[in-house]
Amino acid sequence: GVKHRLMDGVIVTHEAPRRLTCRYFDKAMSVVVDFQLEPLDGGTRARHRIEITPQSLMARMTAAMIHAKADEQAREALRNLERLLARRVAA
């Protein structure tokens, strides 16, 4: 099953409507997630960057798996955003 964890977080950068950067942290790791939106050929290009810094031995040992899961989650979030925006434009 899917495991969830609670992390504290702060908004590092908020430049609406172009950029949002958040930093999340707990004892095991620090995670920076950066989303950037820019106009492109009549649409919008969405870019994301994830930086994961392991803080514990266990997190360092599983870093590759953590990176893959975080990337998958960010891509899904962007797909969901794209679907929501498409519905809003169609309405």
mmCIF file of N, CA and C in Angstrom:
data_model
loop_
_atom_site.group_PDB
_atom_site.id
_atom_site.type_symbol
_atom_site.label_atom_id
_atom_site.label_comp_id
_atom_site.label_asym_id
_atom_site.label_seq_id
_atom_site.Cartn_x
_atom_site.Cartn_y
_atom_site.Cartn_z
ATOM 1 N N GLY A 1 0.803 -1.181 0.000
ATOM 2 C CA GLY A 1 0.000 0.000 0.000
ATOM 3 C C GLY A 1 0.854 1.256 0.000
ATOM 4 N N VAL A 2 0.164 2.342 -0.108
ATOM 5 C CA VAL A 2 0.817 3.646 -0.130
ATOM 6 C C VAL A 2 1.089 4.090 1.293
ATOM 7 N N LYS A 3 2.309 4.516 1.544
ATOM 8 C CA LYS A 3 2.653 5.038 2.864
ATOM 9 C C LYS A 3 2.648 6.557 2.811
ATOM 10 N N HIS A 4 2.093 7.162 3.819
ATOM 11 C CA HIS A 4 2.054 8.609 3.906
ATOM 12 C C HIS A 4 2.869 9.043 5.108
ATOM 13 N N ARG A 5 3.461 10.211 5.002
ATOM 14 C CA ARG A 5 4.207 10.755 6.131
ATOM 15 C C ARG A 5 3.859 12.222 6.243
ATOM 16 N N LEU A 6 3.876 12.710 7.454
ATOM 17 C CA LEU A 6 3.640 14.124 7.701
ATOM 18 C C LEU A 6 4.985 14.820 7.833
ATOM 19 N N MET A 7 5.122 15.950 7.148
ATOM 20 C CA MET A 7 6.344 16.738 7.218
ATOM 21 C C MET A 7 5.952 18.186 7.452
ATOM 22 N N ASP A 8 6.774 18.907 8.179
ATOM 23 C CA ASP A 8 6.574 20.345 8.301
ATOM 24 C C ASP A 8 7.006 20.969 6.987
ATOM 25 N N GLY A 9 6.442 22.126 6.663
ATOM 26 C CA GLY A 9 6.806 22.767 5.414
ATOM 27 C C GLY A 9 6.649 24.269 5.476
ATOM 28 N N VAL A 10 7.359 24.936 4.581
ATOM 29 C CA VAL A 10 7.273 26.383 4.451
ATOM 30 C C VAL A 10 7.268 26.735 2.963
ATOM 31 N N ILE A 11 6.613 27.828 2.634
ATOM 32 C CA ILE A 11 6.665 28.367 1.280
ATOM 33 C C ILE A 11 7.906 29.239 1.200
ATOM 34 N N VAL A 12 8.810 28.903 0.288
ATOM 35 C CA VAL A 12 10.064 29.623 0.137
ATOM 36 C C VAL A 12 9.914 30.757 -0.868
ATOM 37 N N THR A 13 9.244 30.470 -1.992
ATOM 38 C CA THR A 13 9.030 31.461 -3.042
ATOM 39 C C THR A 13 7.591 31.372 -3.513
ATOM 40 N N HIS A 14 6.930 32.526 -3.625
ATOM 41 C CA HIS A 14 5.584 32.575 -4.194
ATOM 42 C C HIS A 14 5.517 33.790 -5.102
ATOM 43 N N GLU A 15 5.617 33.544 -6.393
ATOM 44 C CA GLU A 15 5.556 34.611 -7.386
ATOM 45 C C GLU A 15 4.382 34.305 -8.313
ATOM 46 N N ALA A 16 3.163 34.537 -7.804
ATOM 47 C CA ALA A 16 1.955 34.221 -8.567
ATOM 48 C C ALA A 16 1.926 35.034 -9.845
ATOM 49 N N PRO A 17 1.524 34.477 -10.941
ATOM 50 C CA PRO A 17 1.112 33.089 -11.164
ATOM 51 C C PRO A 17 2.219 32.235 -11.764
ATOM 52 N N ARG A 18 3.462 32.601 -11.572
ATOM 53 C CA ARG A 18 4.564 31.952 -12.289
ATOM 54 C C ARG A 18 5.355 30.909 -11.499
ATOM 55 N N ARG A 19 5.472 31.058 -10.179
ATOM 56 C CA ARG A 19 6.391 30.171 -9.459
ATOM 57 C C ARG A 19 5.931 29.930 -8.026
ATOM 58 N N LEU A 20 6.150 28.693 -7.578
ATOM 59 C CA LEU A 20 5.893 28.313 -6.194
ATOM 60 C C LEU A 20 6.986 27.334 -5.778
ATOM 61 N N THR A 21 7.695 27.667 -4.713
ATOM 62 C CA THR A 21 8.729 26.792 -4.171
ATOM 63 C C THR A 21 8.422 26.535 -2.698
ATOM 64 N N CYS A 22 8.398 25.264 -2.321
ATOM 65 C CA CYS A 22 8.135 24.880 -0.932
ATOM 66 C C CYS A 22 9.279 24.002 -0.436
ATOM 67 N N ARG A 23 9.528 24.077 0.867
ATOM 68 C CA ARG A 23 10.520 23.208 1.498
ATOM 69 C C ARG A 23 9.824 22.444 2.606
ATOM 70 N N TYR A 24 9.973 21.136 2.590
ATOM 71 C CA TYR A 24 9.395 20.256 3.600
ATOM 72 C C TYR A 24 10.542 19.561 4.324
ATOM 73 N N PHE A 25 10.329 19.249 5.598
ATOM 74 C CA PHE A 25 11.426 18.653 6.358
ATOM 75 C C PHE A 25 10.892 17.853 7.535
ATOM 76 N N ASP A 26 11.670 16.850 7.885
ATOM 77 C CA ASP A 26 11.461 16.077 9.104
ATOM 78 C C ASP A 26 12.819 15.516 9.509
ATOM 79 N N LYS A 27 12.842 14.563 10.435
ATOM 80 C CA LYS A 27 14.109 14.012 10.906
ATOM 81 C C LYS A 27 14.850 13.244 9.815
ATOM 82 N N ALA A 28 14.114 12.668 8.862
ATOM 83 C CA ALA A 28 14.730 11.806 7.857
ATOM 84 C C ALA A 28 15.255 12.555 6.637
ATOM 85 N N MET A 29 14.538 13.639 6.232
ATOM 86 C CA MET A 29 14.943 14.295 4.995
ATOM 87 C C MET A 29 14.435 15.728 4.884
ATOM 88 N N SER A 30 15.055 16.445 3.972
ATOM 89 C CA SER A 30 14.622 17.780 3.587
ATOM 90 C C SER A 30 14.273 17.713 2.100
ATOM 91 N N VAL A 31 13.113 18.252 1.721
ATOM 92 C CA VAL A 31 12.642 18.176 0.341
ATOM 93 C C VAL A 31 12.279 19.576 -0.135
ATOM 94 N N VAL A 32 12.845 19.986 -1.268
ATOM 95 C CA VAL A 32 12.485 21.252 -1.895
ATOM 96 C C VAL A 32 11.745 20.905 -3.180
ATOM 97 N N VAL A 33 10.550 21.468 -3.352
ATOM 98 C CA VAL A 33 9.740 21.257 -4.553
ATOM 99 C C VAL A 33 9.507 22.618 -5.181
ATOM 100 N N ASP A 34 9.884 22.746 -6.448
ATOM 101 C CA ASP A 34 9.783 24.021 -7.157
ATOM 102 C C ASP A 34 8.939 23.818 -8.409
ATOM 103 N N PHE A 35 7.868 24.599 -8.551
ATOM 104 C CA PHE A 35 7.020 24.581 -9.742
ATOM 105 C C PHE A 35 7.160 25.922 -10.443
ATOM 106 N N GLN A 36 7.358 25.883 -11.767
ATOM 107 C CA GLN A 36 7.435 27.106 -12.561
ATOM 108 C C GLN A 36 6.496 26.978 -13.755
ATOM 109 N N LEU A 37 5.724 28.018 -14.019
ATOM 110 C CA LEU A 37 4.800 28.062 -15.147
ATOM 111 C C LEU A 37 5.232 29.196 -16.064
ATOM 112 N N GLU A 38 5.240 28.920 -17.383
ATOM 113 C CA GLU A 38 5.605 29.970 -18.334
ATOM 114 C C GLU A 38 4.787 29.806 -19.613
ATOM 115 N N PRO A 39 4.445 30.916 -20.261
ATOM 116 C CA PRO A 39 3.691 30.833 -21.517
ATOM 117 C C PRO A 39 4.497 30.086 -22.583
ATOM 118 N N LEU A 40 3.786 29.302 -23.405
ATOM 119 C CA LEU A 40 4.445 28.573 -24.482
ATOM 120 C C LEU A 40 3.435 28.273 -25.583
ATOM 121 N N ASP A 41 3.620 28.874 -26.736
ATOM 122 C CA ASP A 41 2.794 28.590 -27.921
ATOM 123 C C ASP A 41 1.299 28.601 -27.625
ATOM 124 N N GLY A 42 0.827 29.626 -26.974
ATOM 125 C CA GLY A 42 -0.594 29.736 -26.673
ATOM 126 C C GLY A 42 -1.046 28.903 -25.491
ATOM 127 N N GLY A 43 -0.139 28.193 -24.865
ATOM 128 C CA GLY A 43 -0.466 27.375 -23.699
ATOM 129 C C GLY A 43 0.466 27.722 -22.564
ATOM 130 N N THR A 44 0.693 26.784 -21.695
ATOM 131 C CA THR A 44 1.574 26.987 -20.548
ATOM 132 C C THR A 44 2.488 25.790 -20.386
ATOM 133 N N ARG A 45 3.767 26.062 -20.201
ATOM 134 C CA ARG A 45 4.724 25.004 -19.881
ATOM 135 C C ARG A 45 4.850 24.948 -18.361
ATOM 136 N N ALA A 46 4.698 23.761 -17.815
ATOM 137 C CA ALA A 46 4.860 23.563 -16.375
ATOM 138 C C ALA A 46 6.141 22.771 -16.152
ATOM 139 N N ARG A 47 7.001 23.307 -15.311
ATOM 140 C CA ARG A 47 8.252 22.624 -14.970
ATOM 141 C C ARG A 47 8.280 22.404 -13.470
ATOM 142 N N HIS A 48 8.894 21.324 -13.065
ATOM 143 C CA HIS A 48 9.063 21.087 -11.639
ATOM 144 C C HIS A 48 10.468 20.571 -11.377
ATOM 145 N N ARG A 49 10.932 20.855 -10.189
ATOM 146 C CA ARG A 49 12.248 20.396 -9.733
ATOM 147 C C ARG A 49 12.069 19.907 -8.312
ATOM 148 N N ILE A 50 12.639 18.769 -8.023
ATOM 149 C CA ILE A 50 12.580 18.208 -6.672
ATOM 150 C C ILE A 50 14.008 17.968 -6.203
ATOM 151 N N GLU A 51 14.316 18.481 -5.044
ATOM 152 C CA GLU A 51 15.637 18.276 -4.449
ATOM 153 C C GLU A 51 15.422 17.609 -3.097
ATOM 154 N N ILE A 52 15.930 16.406 -2.954
ATOM 155 C CA ILE A 52 15.760 15.646 -1.717
ATOM 156 C C ILE A 52 17.123 15.473 -1.065
ATOM 157 N N THR A 53 17.224 15.878 0.189
ATOM 158 C CA THR A 53 18.468 15.739 0.932
ATOM 159 C C THR A 53 18.219 14.817 2.122
ATOM 160 N N PRO A 54 18.753 13.598 2.077
ATOM 161 C CA PRO A 54 18.576 12.679 3.202
ATOM 162 C C PRO A 54 19.260 13.228 4.455
ATOM 163 N N GLN A 55 18.590 13.096 5.603
ATOM 164 C CA GLN A 55 19.137 13.554 6.874
ATOM 165 C C GLN A 55 19.510 12.391 7.786
ATOM 166 N N SER A 56 19.007 11.202 7.465
ATOM 167 C CA SER A 56 19.282 10.044 8.312
ATOM 168 C C SER A 56 19.958 8.943 7.489
ATOM 169 N N LEU A 57 20.560 7.995 8.158
ATOM 170 C CA LEU A 57 21.215 6.875 7.482
ATOM 171 C C LEU A 57 20.213 6.085 6.652
ATOM 172 N N MET A 58 19.041 5.802 7.209
ATOM 173 C CA MET A 58 18.026 5.039 6.487
ATOM 174 C C MET A 58 17.589 5.779 5.221
ATOM 175 N N ALA A 59 17.398 7.088 5.327
ATOM 176 C CA ALA A 59 16.998 7.872 4.152
ATOM 177 C C ALA A 59 18.096 7.865 3.095
ATOM 178 N N ARG A 60 19.347 7.923 3.508
ATOM 179 C CA ARG A 60 20.461 7.869 2.548
ATOM 180 C C ARG A 60 20.496 6.514 1.833
ATOM 181 N N MET A 61 20.173 5.458 2.552
ATOM 182 C CA MET A 61 20.203 4.115 1.969
ATOM 183 C C MET A 61 19.070 3.912 0.963
ATOM 184 N N THR A 62 17.971 4.600 1.136
ATOM 185 C CA THR A 62 16.811 4.441 0.248
ATOM 186 C C THR A 62 16.602 5.661 -0.649
ATOM 187 N N ALA A 63 17.622 6.488 -0.821
ATOM 188 C CA ALA A 63 17.503 7.752 -1.559
ATOM 189 C C ALA A 63 16.991 7.555 -2.982
ATOM 190 N N ALA A 64 17.482 6.559 -3.712
ATOM 191 C CA ALA A 64 17.056 6.354 -5.103
ATOM 192 C C ALA A 64 15.557 6.058 -5.176
ATOM 193 N N MET A 65 15.069 5.225 -4.282
ATOM 194 C CA MET A 65 13.645 4.898 -4.263
ATOM 195 C C MET A 65 12.816 6.127 -3.892
ATOM 196 N N ILE A 66 13.296 6.911 -2.949
ATOM 197 C CA ILE A 66 12.594 8.134 -2.526
ATOM 198 C C ILE A 66 12.525 9.122 -3.684
ATOM 199 N N HIS A 67 13.624 9.307 -4.412
ATOM 200 C CA HIS A 67 13.640 10.213 -5.560
ATOM 201 C C HIS A 67 12.631 9.776 -6.626
ATOM 202 N N ALA A 68 12.603 8.494 -6.932
ATOM 203 C CA ALA A 68 11.687 7.988 -7.953
ATOM 204 C C ALA A 68 10.234 8.224 -7.555
ATOM 205 N N LYS A 69 9.901 7.968 -6.303
ATOM 206 C CA LYS A 69 8.519 8.157 -5.841
ATOM 207 C C LYS A 69 8.143 9.633 -5.845
ATOM 208 N N ALA A 70 9.044 10.493 -5.408
ATOM 209 C CA ALA A 70 8.761 11.931 -5.390
ATOM 210 C C ALA A 70 8.561 12.458 -6.805
ATOM 211 N N ASP A 71 9.368 11.999 -7.753
ATOM 212 C CA ASP A 71 9.223 12.427 -9.141
ATOM 213 C C ASP A 71 7.885 11.974 -9.701
ATOM 214 N N GLU A 72 7.506 10.738 -9.409
ATOM 215 C CA GLU A 72 6.214 10.207 -9.855
ATOM 216 C C GLU A 72 5.060 11.036 -9.280
ATOM 217 N N GLN A 73 5.134 11.392 -8.000
ATOM 218 C CA GLN A 73 4.077 12.179 -7.370
ATOM 219 C C GLN A 73 3.983 13.576 -7.978
ATOM 220 N N ALA A 74 5.122 14.200 -8.267
ATOM 221 C CA ALA A 74 5.106 15.533 -8.863
ATOM 222 C C ALA A 74 4.522 15.491 -10.272
ATOM 223 N N ARG A 75 4.882 14.487 -11.048
ATOM 224 C CA ARG A 75 4.325 14.365 -12.395
ATOM 225 C C ARG A 75 2.813 14.156 -12.343
ATOM 226 N N GLU A 76 2.338 13.366 -11.400
ATOM 227 C CA GLU A 76 0.896 13.156 -11.245
ATOM 228 C C GLU A 76 0.206 14.463 -10.852
ATOM 229 N N ALA A 77 0.823 15.238 -9.976
ATOM 230 C CA ALA A 77 0.251 16.533 -9.584
ATOM 231 C C ALA A 77 0.137 17.457 -10.792
ATOM 232 N N LEU A 78 1.152 17.466 -11.661
ATOM 233 C CA LEU A 78 1.092 18.297 -12.861
ATOM 234 C C LEU A 78 0.017 17.799 -13.826
ATOM 235 N N ARG A 79 -0.137 16.487 -13.961
ATOM 236 C CA ARG A 79 -1.207 15.948 -14.817
ATOM 237 C C ARG A 79 -2.577 16.340 -14.274
ATOM 238 N N ASN A 80 -2.747 16.276 -12.952
ATOM 239 C CA ASN A 80 -4.017 16.679 -12.343
ATOM 240 C C ASN A 80 -4.288 18.159 -12.575
ATOM 241 N N LEU A 81 -3.258 18.988 -12.440
ATOM 242 C CA LEU A 81 -3.404 20.422 -12.692
ATOM 243 C C LEU A 81 -3.804 20.665 -14.137
ATOM 244 N N GLU A 82 -3.183 19.962 -15.069
ATOM 245 C CA GLU A 82 -3.511 20.112 -16.488
ATOM 246 C C GLU A 82 -4.968 19.749 -16.753
ATOM 247 N N ARG A 83 -5.447 18.649 -16.154
ATOM 248 C CA ARG A 83 -6.847 18.245 -16.332
ATOM 249 C C ARG A 83 -7.803 19.287 -15.754
ATOM 250 N N LEU A 84 -7.475 19.805 -14.565
ATOM 251 C CA LEU A 84 -8.338 20.823 -13.960
ATOM 252 C C LEU A 84 -8.400 22.085 -14.811
ATOM 253 N N LEU A 85 -7.261 22.512 -15.323
ATOM 254 C CA LEU A 85 -7.234 23.714 -16.158
ATOM 255 C C LEU A 85 -7.979 23.493 -17.468
ATOM 256 N N ALA A 86 -7.865 22.315 -18.044
ATOM 257 C CA ALA A 86 -8.574 22.009 -19.286
ATOM 258 C C ALA A 86 -10.084 22.061 -19.059
ATOM 259 N N ARG A 87 -10.551 21.529 -17.934
ATOM 260 C CA ARG A 87 -11.978 21.598 -17.605
ATOM 261 C C ARG A 87 -12.445 23.027 -17.418
ATOM 262 N N ARG A 88 -11.600 23.819 -16.781
ATOM 263 C CA ARG A 88 -11.959 25.227 -16.522
ATOM 264 C C ARG A 88 -12.052 26.016 -17.828
ATOM 265 N N VAL A 89 -11.149 25.774 -18.758
ATOM 266 C CA VAL A 89 -11.169 26.451 -20.051
ATOM 267 C C VAL A 89 -12.387 26.017 -20.850
ATOM 268 N N ALA A 90 -12.746 24.735 -20.778
ATOM 269 C CA ALA A 90 -13.888 24.197 -21.532
ATOM 270 C C ALA A 90 -15.222 24.714 -20.988
ATOM 271 N N ALA A 91 -15.256 25.093 -19.719
ATOM 272 C CA ALA A 91 -16.524 25.510 -19.087
ATOM 273 C C ALA A 91 -16.976 26.890 -19.526
#
